[in-house]
Coordinates of C-alpha atoms and ligand atoms in Angstrom, one line a residue:
M1 CA 28.0 15.5 -14.1
N2 CA 26.4 18.4 -16.0
E3 CA 24.6 20.6 -13.5
T4 CA 22.4 22.1 -16.1
A5 CA 21.2 18.8 -17.5
G6 CA 17.4 18.8 -17.5
L7 CA 14.7 19.9 -15.2
A8 CA 15.7 17.5 -12.5
H9 CA 18.5 19.9 -11.6
A10 CA 16.4 23.1 -11.6
P11 CA 15.7 24.4 -8.1
R12 CA 12.0 24.0 -7.5
L13 CA 10.2 27.3 -7.2
A14 CA 8.9 27.7 -3.7
S15 CA 5.2 27.6 -3.7
N16 CA 4.3 27.7 0.0
A17 CA 0.9 29.2 -0.5
G18 CA -1.5 26.4 0.1
P19 CA -1.3 22.6 -0.3
K20 CA 0.2 20.9 -3.3
M21 CA -3.0 18.9 -3.9
S22 CA -6.4 19.1 -2.4
A23 CA -9.3 16.6 -2.4
R24 CA -12.7 17.8 -1.5
D25 CA -15.8 15.6 -1.0
V26 CA -14.4 12.9 -3.3
H27 CA -16.7 10.0 -3.9
V28 CA -15.8 7.0 -6.1
F29 CA -18.3 4.5 -7.4
Y30 CA -17.6 1.2 -9.2
G31 CA -20.8 0.8 -11.0
T32 CA -23.4 1.4 -8.2
T33 CA -21.1 0.5 -5.4
E34 CA -19.7 3.4 -3.5
A35 CA -16.1 2.7 -2.6
L36 CA -15.2 6.1 -1.3
K37 CA -17.7 8.2 0.5
G38 CA -16.9 11.9 0.4
V39 CA -13.2 12.3 1.4
S40 CA -11.4 15.6 1.8
L41 CA -7.7 15.8 2.4
D42 CA -4.7 18.1 1.6
I43 CA -1.3 17.0 0.4
T44 CA 1.7 19.2 1.2
T45 CA 5.2 18.9 0.0
D46 CA 7.0 18.9 3.3
E47 CA 5.7 15.6 4.6
V48 CA 5.0 12.0 3.8
I49 CA 1.4 11.0 4.2
A50 CA 0.5 7.4 5.0
F51 CA -2.9 5.9 4.1
I52 CA -3.7 3.0 6.4
G53 CA -6.8 0.8 7.0
P54 CA -8.1 -2.7 6.4
S55 CA -8.1 -4.3 3.0
G56 CA -10.8 -3.0 0.8
C57 CA -11.4 0.3 2.7
G58 CA -10.6 2.4 -0.4
K59 CA -7.0 3.4 0.1
S60 CA -5.9 2.5 -3.5
T61 CA -9.1 3.9 -4.9
F62 CA -8.5 7.3 -3.2
L63 CA -4.8 7.3 -4.1
R64 CA -5.6 6.7 -7.8
C65 CA -7.9 9.7 -7.8
F66 CA -4.9 12.1 -7.6
N67 CA -3.5 11.2 -11.0
R68 CA -6.7 10.0 -12.6
M69 CA -5.6 6.4 -12.7
N70 CA -9.2 5.5 -12.0
D71 CA -9.9 6.7 -15.6
T72 CA -8.5 3.3 -16.7
V73 CA -11.2 1.4 -14.8
A74 CA -14.3 1.4 -17.0
S75 CA -16.8 1.1 -14.2
A76 CA -15.2 3.8 -12.0
R77 CA -16.9 7.2 -11.6
V78 CA -15.3 10.0 -9.5
T79 CA -17.2 13.0 -8.1
G80 CA -16.0 15.9 -6.0
T81 CA -12.9 18.0 -6.6
I82 CA -9.2 17.3 -6.8
T83 CA -6.8 20.1 -7.5
L84 CA -3.1 20.3 -8.2
E85 CA -1.7 23.7 -7.4
G86 CA -5.3 25.0 -7.5
E87 CA -5.9 23.5 -10.9
D88 CA -8.8 21.1 -11.4
V89 CA -7.3 17.7 -12.2
Y90 CA -10.6 16.5 -13.7
A91 CA -11.1 19.5 -16.0
P92 CA -11.6 18.5 -19.6
T93 CA -8.6 20.6 -20.5
M94 CA -6.3 18.7 -18.2
D95 CA -3.6 16.8 -20.2
V96 CA -3.6 13.4 -18.4
V97 CA -0.2 12.4 -19.7
Q98 CA 1.3 15.6 -18.3
L99 CA -0.7 15.1 -15.0
R100 CA 0.8 11.6 -14.5
A101 CA 4.3 13.0 -15.0
R102 CA 3.6 15.7 -12.4
V103 CA 1.9 13.2 -10.1
G104 CA 3.9 10.0 -10.5
M105 CA 3.0 6.6 -9.3
V106 CA 4.8 3.5 -7.9
F107 CA 2.9 0.3 -7.7
Q108 CA 2.8 -2.7 -5.4
K109 CA 4.6 -5.0 -7.8
P110 CA 7.8 -3.5 -9.4
N111 CA 6.9 -3.0 -13.0
P112 CA 10.0 -2.0 -15.0
F113 CA 9.5 -1.8 -18.8
P114 CA 10.9 -4.7 -20.7
K115 CA 13.8 -2.5 -21.7
S116 CA 17.3 -1.7 -20.5
I117 CA 17.9 0.0 -17.1
Y118 CA 18.9 3.2 -19.0
E119 CA 15.8 3.1 -21.2
N120 CA 13.5 2.6 -18.2
I121 CA 14.6 6.0 -16.9
A122 CA 15.2 7.8 -20.2
Y123 CA 11.7 7.0 -21.7
G124 CA 9.7 9.6 -19.7
P125 CA 12.2 12.5 -20.1
R126 CA 12.3 11.7 -23.8
I127 CA 8.6 11.7 -24.4
H128 CA 8.2 14.8 -22.3
G129 CA 11.0 16.6 -24.2
L130 CA 13.1 17.2 -21.1
A131 CA 16.5 16.7 -22.7
R132 CA 18.0 18.5 -25.7
S133 CA 20.9 16.1 -26.3
R134 CA 22.1 12.6 -25.5
S135 CA 24.4 14.0 -22.8
E136 CA 21.6 15.9 -21.2
L137 CA 19.6 12.7 -21.2
D138 CA 22.5 10.8 -19.7
G139 CA 22.7 13.4 -17.0
I140 CA 19.0 13.1 -16.2
V141 CA 19.3 9.3 -16.1
E142 CA 22.3 9.4 -13.8
N143 CA 20.7 12.0 -11.5
A144 CA 17.4 10.0 -11.2
L145 CA 19.4 6.8 -10.4
Q146 CA 21.5 8.7 -7.9
R147 CA 18.4 10.1 -6.1
A148 CA 16.9 6.7 -6.0
G149 CA 20.1 5.3 -4.4
L150 CA 20.7 3.0 -7.3
W151 CA 23.5 4.6 -9.3
T152 CA 26.5 2.8 -7.8
E153 CA 24.7 -0.6 -8.1
V154 CA 23.8 -0.2 -11.8
R155 CA 26.3 2.3 -13.4
D156 CA 28.2 -0.5 -15.0
R157 CA 25.2 -2.3 -16.3
L158 CA 22.9 0.4 -17.7
D159 CA 22.3 -1.7 -20.9
E160 CA 21.1 -4.7 -19.0
P161 CA 17.3 -5.3 -18.8
G162 CA 15.6 -3.7 -15.9
T163 CA 13.9 -7.0 -15.2
A164 CA 17.4 -8.5 -14.5
L165 CA 17.6 -6.6 -11.2
S166 CA 16.5 -7.9 -7.8
G167 CA 13.0 -7.0 -6.7
G168 CA 14.2 -4.3 -4.4
Q169 CA 16.4 -2.8 -7.1
Q170 CA 13.5 -3.0 -9.6
Q171 CA 11.3 -1.0 -7.2
R172 CA 14.0 1.6 -6.7
L173 CA 14.3 1.7 -10.5
C174 CA 10.6 2.4 -10.7
I175 CA 11.0 5.2 -8.2
A176 CA 13.9 6.5 -10.3
R177 CA 11.7 6.4 -13.3
A178 CA 9.0 8.4 -11.5
I179 CA 11.6 10.9 -10.4
A180 CA 13.2 11.3 -13.8
V181 CA 10.4 13.5 -15.1
D182 CA 10.7 15.7 -12.1
P183 CA 7.3 15.1 -10.5
E184 CA 5.7 17.2 -7.8
V185 CA 3.9 14.4 -6.1
I186 CA 4.8 10.7 -5.9
L187 CA 2.0 8.2 -5.1
M188 CA 3.1 4.8 -3.8
D189 CA 0.6 2.0 -3.4
E190 CA 2.1 -0.6 -1.0
P191 CA 5.5 -0.3 -2.7
C192 CA 7.3 -2.6 -0.3
S193 CA 4.7 -5.4 -0.1
A194 CA 6.6 -7.6 -2.6
L195 CA 10.0 -6.9 -1.0
D196 CA 12.1 -8.6 1.6
P197 CA 12.9 -6.7 4.9
I198 CA 16.3 -5.5 3.6
A199 CA 15.0 -4.2 0.4
T200 CA 12.1 -2.7 2.3
A201 CA 14.4 -0.8 4.6
K202 CA 16.2 0.6 1.6
V203 CA 13.0 1.9 0.0
E204 CA 12.0 3.4 3.4
E205 CA 15.3 5.2 3.6
L206 CA 14.8 6.4 0.1
I207 CA 11.4 7.7 0.9
D208 CA 12.8 9.7 3.8
E209 CA 15.5 11.2 1.6
L210 CA 12.9 12.2 -1.0
R211 CA 10.7 13.9 1.6
G212 CA 10.6 17.7 1.2
R213 CA 11.4 17.7 -2.5
Y214 CA 8.3 15.8 -3.5
A215 CA 4.9 15.4 -1.8
I216 CA 4.7 11.7 -1.1
V217 CA 1.7 9.6 -0.3
I218 CA 2.2 6.0 0.6
V219 CA -0.5 3.3 1.0
T220 CA 0.7 0.7 3.4
H221 CA -0.9 -2.2 5.3
N222 CA 2.1 -2.2 7.6
M223 CA 1.4 0.1 10.5
Q224 CA 5.0 -0.1 11.7
Q225 CA 6.0 1.2 8.3
A226 CA 3.5 4.1 8.5
A227 CA 4.8 5.0 11.9
R228 CA 8.4 4.9 10.7
I229 CA 8.2 6.9 7.5
S230 CA 5.2 9.2 7.6
Q231 CA 4.6 12.5 9.3
K232 CA 0.8 12.4 8.7
T233 CA -1.5 9.4 8.7
A234 CA -4.9 9.0 7.3
F235 CA -7.0 6.1 8.5
F236 CA -9.7 4.7 6.2
H237 CA -12.5 2.4 7.0
L238 CA -15.3 1.2 4.7
G239 CA -14.8 4.1 2.3
D240 CA -14.6 6.8 5.0
L241 CA -11.6 8.8 6.0
V242 CA -12.1 8.2 9.7
E243 CA -9.2 10.2 11.0
F244 CA -6.3 12.2 9.6
G245 CA -3.5 13.7 11.7
D246 CA 0.0 13.7 12.9
T247 CA 1.3 10.1 12.7
R248 CA 2.5 10.2 16.3
Q249 CA -1.0 11.3 17.5
I250 CA -2.8 8.7 15.4
F251 CA -0.7 5.9 16.8
T252 CA -0.5 7.0 20.4
N253 CA -3.6 8.9 21.0
P254 CA -6.3 8.3 18.3
R255 CA -9.4 10.4 18.6
E256 CA -11.8 7.9 17.0
T257 CA -12.7 4.5 18.4
R258 CA -12.5 2.9 14.9
T259 CA -8.8 4.2 14.6
K260 CA -8.0 2.8 18.0
D261 CA -9.5 -0.5 17.3
Y262 CA -7.5 -0.8 14.1
I263 CA -4.1 0.2 15.5
T264 CA -4.6 -2.0 18.5
G265 CA -5.2 -4.9 16.1
R266 CA -8.9 -5.5 16.8
Y267 CA -9.6 -5.9 13.1
G268 CA -7.8 -5.6 9.9
Ligands
ADP301 N1 -11.8 -2.2 -10.4 C1 -12.7 -2.4 -9.5 N2 -14.0 -2.7 -9.8 C2 -14.9 -2.9 -8.8 N3 -14.7 -2.7 -7.5 C3 -13.5 -2.4 -7.1 C4 -12.4 -2.2 -8.1 N4 -11.3 -1.8 -7.4 C5 -11.7 -1.8 -6.1 N5 -13.0 -2.1 -5.9 C6 -13.7 -2.2 -4.6 O1 -13.6 -1.0 -4.0 C7 -13.4 -1.1 -2.6 C8 -12.1 -0.4 -2.2 O2 -11.0 -1.1 -2.8 P1 -9.5 -0.6 -2.8 O3 -9.4 0.9 -3.0 O4 -8.7 -1.5 -3.6 O5 -9.2 -0.8 -1.2 P2 -7.7 -0.9 -0.5 O6 -6.7 -0.4 -1.4 O7 -7.9 -0.1 0.8 O8 -7.5 -2.4 -0.2 C9 -13.3 -2.6 -2.4 O9 -14.6 -3.0 -1.9 C10 -13.0 -3.2 -3.7 O10 -13.6 -4.5 -3.8
MG302 MG1 -5.0 -1.3 -2.2

């Protein structure tokens, strides 16, 4: 395959100075209800961060702040600061389409476009002008599918609809689609909750392989999953970030009573 095809091949410039993204005192309101109550957190490229906590505690709400997905919710209002490489994500000058390519998202339910497997991947690179020719685009598509661990399964059926794949394959297709535009951050909101254990294991393996190249944040209600795949864990409760630290510490020696109660299954 062509080694110069598209940005996905370019070595990423090291940018070790500071976090990839920062949230400072972020509040989110839905109408008058405060769903997130002043959360600060840094996201770095060398680790997977898991967001855990009981249903309704604000995990998805917070995750969606990082690529302004809350903009699509009419009643949502976000205050505080979120930066990407020091740049204010909520600045009026921010190009939200560009932002969502740089900060990609994978949802709970696999949502391939009603198009071919090839087109699912090619769509983003095409609208972002990442390929100068069909062969470059082919290279980007192959590379993204390779990285998502899906290439050998779909190489002979690229013209088939993405929706014809199994659920686990569809989710890896959605991850490949996010990767194809060479994001810096990948946000995943319970990406395995609709998958069976084998498909889940494949996605977990994939997340581990992607670690280091992309900053990855994953919301999960599955504490075993958080323990398996993340290096840092953030525990949320009723809109507060209660505790954030090394995953091992959070699960073996939590500092906060609320964290301990949650991981020992007292509520949740
Ligand atoms: N679109 C919305 N409109 C109004 N309230 C919402 C909306 N989305 C979430 N909420 C509320 O915000 C709180 C946090 O929800 P959410 O971020 O989805 O929690 P989690 O992902 O941790 O389950 C909940 O009380 C939920 O009911
Ligand atoms: Mg959620």
